[in-house]
């Protein structure tokens, strides 16, 4: 089976191969044209670097494409917007197999088919190291944008989904021979969480039921850099603090027979890449949302006036733990 | 003098240092929010890789930033749009001096101050190789978009500025001790053309004088990948050919005492990165524009029905040269 590289195929032929994944002509004009829109546009951009943010060792090319898109759609969801357009910049070594590039695009297209948004433009260039740059646009009514700086003392903190699952999946991928008490289904769930994370655009749909004036009392962001990071950001941006309850942290149940308390806590708070949403909002709105979200969300604590972010030990009798930026993922 | 690296400074402090260059809070939310707009949005994206598209050997960091923005603004100009917002993705090794990053941003900000557009968001990540990803948005009335596929036989081909100047500047930068008959001022002009190219947004302003229905008869693109590449693209997209006149090619005058005919021709047609505009349009519109453009533009040929792109030797008696994609810059 012939496996041509991008250098063998050449730029023009490569763009032709990628054309079916794209809405408008990738190679037709200097830029894409989007129609006028009456709503606000949300714009976000992410770079992913081979060996830093993805690796063939843990992530097949379809998953690399899926994750790159999912991370950006998660940012759009965190702002309360729905995805509309995407641009894709790819920097690739000449020896990259064309098939690899096509599979990355397949993964991106699959994620976009499921959650919305179309590839409208891009750039493919030569580089010693593969790098993917995604810019995603979304749309939202201006008065319904979710921001970080609106958390208020007395509000509850709601986290969607489980936290630590992506980190667990990464561990299983890095150590395929690791002995664990996990069921095959739990293993698969964790690996899926790492390779094919779900941007929570379903939450944006739920927001449709809220009135415009309720948005002024909702702060939110995604947990791409970890649950602790999200709570710290929301608190710093709003000039408040928080008390999280140890018993309410959204740890996957399968952690209990597998991990020590310390590791489970670490992965849940600092693992990152779960792409869930963390919201600070009045209890009455949270209680409207929770029944619809089911086991997929929980109230993990409350917003406090004093600026510390404390993890309260409501199961044992240890003193509160202060969460700090130092433990969080830093890009450098 | 202390020269901290980005790894020493850390991500959060780095983003704070870059904040003054940006319109909205880089670190405030998951994404930036742009107001509704009644016109069409043009979107373009470019990736620049250290050692492939820029190098500290030929380009100081301010110029790296300037060129990255200018290349994107040139794409916006080629579509007839004016710049509005920019996002900047930076992938950097941890050992990169913070000062280098600030200077790149200074160059970007300087170009944006001069030609319009504001940095509204971005991403900074770790990478073994520096990579810059820019996405630029512009705005244009939907009926006044310039496209590539509207060249018609009988039209003239108008090129703005000089072609080959950026390539000449690169040569002078790569070989600082090169003996040439160039004046200091010519040297400086070529180096400036390479390091600080000018996106031709002035042409977009000139278009304001045209009626809506005239845009249906204008094809255009920028010459970022070379003059020959631009003419080949316009012809292929429009299903036409072209005859270029050897005597009308926009070669810088200073090439004559310096370069052989063959080298001068090669740099003018294939040098690239001049970021000028190449337009196919009815002669009467070209003649309206030319007096305003002065020596900064010229009619270099005509659009023909048969699909070849020919370079006619109107000074000597050589047979026509057929221009092909094979001689053009390819990204792989």
XYZ file of C-alpha atoms in Angstrom, chain B:
332
model
C 20.712 43.459 32.774
C 18.418 40.590 33.665
C 16.876 38.796 30.699
C 14.299 36.354 32.090
C 13.026 33.528 29.913
C 9.360 32.701 29.482
C 9.868 29.565 31.597
C 11.320 31.672 34.430
C 8.497 34.187 34.201
C 5.691 31.618 33.921
C 2.583 31.671 31.797
C 0.437 33.977 33.915
C 3.113 36.658 34.284
C 3.922 36.432 30.570
C 0.272 37.018 29.679
C 0.238 40.037 32.007
C 3.271 41.471 30.184
C 1.532 40.989 26.827
C -1.772 42.456 28.024
C -0.877 46.084 27.088
C -0.617 45.046 23.416
C -4.121 43.633 23.398
C -7.531 45.210 23.160
C -9.515 42.991 25.495
C -8.414 40.934 28.446
C -6.173 38.172 27.096
C -6.508 36.381 30.374
C -10.020 37.406 31.362
C -12.261 34.812 29.734
C -12.136 31.625 27.679
C -12.739 33.671 24.520
C -13.256 37.228 23.296
C -16.659 38.642 22.410
C -17.087 40.770 19.276
C -20.173 42.925 18.742
C -22.787 42.084 16.076
C -21.876 43.420 12.628
C -24.012 44.269 9.636
C -21.291 43.573 7.053
C -19.665 40.357 5.915
C -16.694 39.056 7.924
C -13.561 37.954 6.106
C -11.358 35.474 7.983
C -7.843 34.328 7.166
C -5.191 32.374 9.018
C -1.432 31.985 8.616
C 1.212 29.981 10.388
C 4.852 31.071 10.523
C 7.552 28.678 11.646
C 10.997 29.656 12.912
C 13.660 28.595 10.435
C 11.099 28.214 7.645
C 9.243 31.542 7.482
C 11.435 33.685 9.691
C 14.838 33.606 11.272
C 16.660 35.688 13.841
C 19.484 35.781 11.294
C 17.522 38.034 8.920
C 14.662 39.383 10.957
C 14.676 41.135 14.317
C 11.734 40.172 16.563
C 9.816 43.406 15.863
C 9.985 42.562 12.154
C 8.838 38.978 12.817
C 5.735 40.382 14.511
C 5.199 43.023 11.825
C 5.498 40.525 8.961
C 3.174 38.013 10.620
C 0.464 40.662 10.889
C 1.212 42.237 7.484
C 0.835 38.854 5.732
C -2.647 38.423 7.188
C -3.703 42.022 6.558
C -2.552 41.543 2.962
C -4.976 38.609 2.618
C -7.745 40.826 3.987
C -6.827 43.607 1.527
C -6.843 41.078 -1.327
C -10.493 40.328 -0.495
C -11.358 44.041 -0.429
C -11.854 44.075 3.340
C -10.428 46.182 6.157
C -8.967 44.568 9.294
C -10.966 44.489 12.527
C -9.705 41.797 14.934
C -6.662 39.537 15.280
C -5.888 36.495 17.408
C -2.297 35.450 18.062
C -1.151 31.938 18.880
C 2.461 31.665 20.033
C 4.291 28.381 20.539
C 7.654 28.991 22.210
C 10.536 27.115 23.813
C 10.783 27.768 27.550
C 14.225 29.331 27.074
C 12.839 32.140 24.857
C 13.699 35.528 26.414
C 10.598 37.404 27.556
C 12.079 40.448 25.836
C 11.975 38.636 22.480
C 8.264 37.907 22.916
C 7.559 41.519 23.894
C 9.399 42.763 20.810
C 7.419 40.422 18.533
C 4.237 41.853 20.066
C 5.577 45.396 19.641
C 6.062 44.727 15.930
C 2.530 43.307 15.651
C 1.074 46.280 17.525
C 2.998 48.758 15.330
C 1.611 47.194 12.137
C -1.917 47.147 13.572
C -1.662 50.792 14.708
C -0.769 51.766 11.157
C -3.246 49.612 9.218
C -6.061 48.821 11.641
C -7.240 45.802 13.621
C -6.880 44.930 17.288
C -5.522 41.870 19.072
C -8.523 40.370 20.876
C -7.242 36.981 21.973
C -4.557 34.405 21.814
C -2.789 31.436 23.240
C 0.786 30.943 24.442
C 2.104 27.396 24.702
C 5.383 25.544 25.055
C 7.028 24.125 21.940
C 10.517 23.004 20.895
C 10.277 25.367 17.886
C 8.816 28.887 17.797
C 5.621 29.009 15.730
C 3.291 31.974 15.271
C -0.329 31.438 14.225
C -2.334 34.509 13.303
C -6.018 34.627 12.489
C -7.291 37.955 11.186
C -10.857 39.112 10.726
C -11.890 41.908 8.412
C -15.101 43.468 7.274
C -16.512 44.286 3.842
C -19.917 44.897 2.293
C -20.961 41.472 0.912
C -21.403 42.816 -2.636
C -17.882 44.356 -2.607
C -15.826 41.222 -1.890
C -12.888 40.724 -4.279
C -12.529 37.122 -5.463
C -10.123 35.200 -7.657
C -12.541 33.664 -10.118
C -13.754 36.710 -12.028
C -10.955 37.361 -14.513
C -12.296 37.676 -18.060
C -10.537 37.682 -21.419
C -9.845 41.235 -22.543
C -9.267 42.558 -19.040
C -5.952 44.098 -18.081
C -3.738 42.789 -15.258
C -2.680 45.425 -12.786
C 0.057 44.849 -10.212
C 0.699 47.262 -7.380
C 4.230 48.144 -6.245
C 7.495 46.432 -7.166
C 8.046 42.698 -7.250
C 11.310 41.068 -6.211
C 12.150 43.728 -3.634
C 11.522 41.431 -0.656
C 13.634 38.679 -2.241
C 16.415 41.233 -2.827
C 16.211 42.330 0.796
C 16.481 38.730 1.952
C 19.634 38.266 -0.179
C 21.223 41.362 1.349
C 20.352 40.135 4.847
C 21.666 36.633 4.205
C 24.902 37.998 2.700
C 25.685 41.221 4.545
C 29.146 41.430 2.942
C 27.832 41.016 -0.611
C 29.436 43.536 -2.974
C 26.730 45.342 -4.973
C 26.434 48.561 -6.960
C 23.417 49.487 -4.802
C 23.185 52.868 -3.097
C 22.732 52.826 0.670
C 19.193 54.017 0.125
C 18.384 51.195 -2.331
C 19.840 48.637 0.098
C 17.704 50.054 2.847
C 14.579 50.002 0.643
C 15.050 46.302 -0.162
C 15.758 45.346 3.447
C 12.726 47.351 4.550
C 10.607 45.571 1.904
C 11.624 42.232 3.380
C 11.391 43.082 7.074
C 8.477 45.507 7.131
C 6.244 44.797 4.114
C 3.235 47.053 3.590
C -0.197 45.441 3.284
C -1.999 47.316 0.495
C -5.007 48.467 2.444
C -4.665 51.797 0.623
C -6.010 49.983 -2.457
C -9.084 48.925 -0.487
C -9.660 52.604 0.304
C -9.394 53.436 -3.396
C -12.080 50.828 -4.092
C -14.484 53.028 -2.115
C -14.783 55.187 -5.238
C -16.122 52.245 -7.293
C -19.791 51.325 -7.709
C -21.107 48.029 -6.313
C -21.694 46.565 -9.788
C -18.076 47.135 -10.823
C -16.872 44.541 -8.295
C -18.397 41.714 -10.347
C -15.724 42.428 -12.971
C -12.685 42.553 -10.674
C -10.596 39.516 -9.769
C -7.740 39.873 -7.333
C -5.363 38.273 -4.847
C -2.153 39.172 -3.113
C 1.309 38.225 -4.326
C 2.526 36.684 -1.078
C 3.710 33.556 -2.922
C 5.087 35.498 -5.888
C 3.795 37.417 -8.881
C 3.724 34.388 -11.179
C 1.841 32.385 -8.537
C -0.801 35.120 -8.265
C -1.356 35.306 -12.034
C -1.499 31.486 -12.280
C -4.063 31.357 -9.470
C -6.255 34.072 -10.938
C -6.186 32.362 -14.336
C -6.873 28.876 -12.998
C -9.724 30.050 -10.742
C -11.287 31.968 -13.627
C -10.651 29.413 -16.378
C -8.627 31.860 -18.472
C -5.010 32.555 -19.440
C -2.813 35.622 -19.542
C -0.152 37.377 -21.561
C 2.368 39.282 -19.496
C 4.692 41.803 -21.175
C 8.388 41.437 -20.354
C 8.889 45.226 -20.529
C 6.006 45.894 -18.163
C 7.057 43.629 -15.300
C 7.356 45.651 -12.087
C 11.097 45.140 -11.479
C 12.780 47.543 -9.098
C 15.029 49.890 -11.134
C 17.989 49.127 -8.893
C 17.969 45.535 -10.195
C 19.327 46.658 -13.610
C 22.942 47.503 -12.622
C 23.027 44.731 -10.018
C 21.444 41.532 -11.306
C 21.568 39.465 -14.480
C 18.369 39.560 -16.530
C 17.623 35.989 -15.509
C 18.010 36.628 -11.769
C 16.023 39.865 -11.941
C 13.227 38.052 -13.754
C 13.342 35.132 -11.329
C 13.090 37.327 -8.236
C 10.337 39.464 -9.744
C 8.180 36.506 -10.799
C 8.953 33.966 -8.089
C 10.602 35.823 -5.194
C 7.409 36.146 -3.175
C 6.549 37.984 0.036
C 6.072 41.351 -1.663
C 2.460 41.357 -0.392
C 1.310 43.482 -3.316
C -2.067 43.092 -5.021
C -2.592 41.628 -8.493
C -5.900 42.556 -10.096
C -7.628 41.556 -13.324
C -10.141 44.224 -14.277
C -11.627 46.166 -17.180
C -9.174 48.681 -18.657
C -11.498 51.594 -17.865
C -11.437 50.810 -14.138
C -7.652 50.290 -14.221
C -7.256 53.676 -15.862
C -9.334 55.249 -13.085
C -7.080 53.705 -10.440
C -3.646 54.147 -12.070
C -3.296 57.945 -11.786
C -4.018 57.727 -8.056
C -1.534 54.884 -7.615
C 1.220 56.676 -9.571
C 4.482 54.795 -10.048
C 3.258 52.372 -7.395
C 1.288 50.289 -9.897
C 1.382 49.225 -13.519
C -0.515 47.259 -16.102
C 1.647 44.183 -16.694
C -0.451 42.315 -19.236
C -3.864 41.172 -20.354
C -6.237 38.293 -19.677
C -6.587 35.830 -22.567
C -9.148 33.146 -23.410
C -6.643 30.318 -23.897
C -5.439 28.889 -20.608
C -1.658 29.416 -20.899
C 0.093 32.094 -18.893
C 2.677 33.473 -21.306
C 5.491 35.931 -20.755
C 5.840 37.813 -24.069
C 9.261 39.151 -24.982
C 8.225 42.583 -26.215
C 11.789 43.961 -25.983
C 13.817 41.252 -27.715
C 12.731 38.580 -30.125
C 12.719 35.518 -27.933
C 9.695 33.269 -28.093
C 7.117 33.529 -25.311
C 7.919 31.795 -22.024
C 5.155 29.679 -20.475
C 4.849 30.245 -16.715
C 3.985 27.120 -14.713
C 3.279 26.097 -11.142
C 6.468 24.049 -11.057
C 8.628 27.167 -10.691
C 6.487 28.611 -7.894
C 7.164 28.385 -4.194
C 5.616 25.301 -2.616
C 5.185 25.012 1.139
C 6.437 21.408 0.996
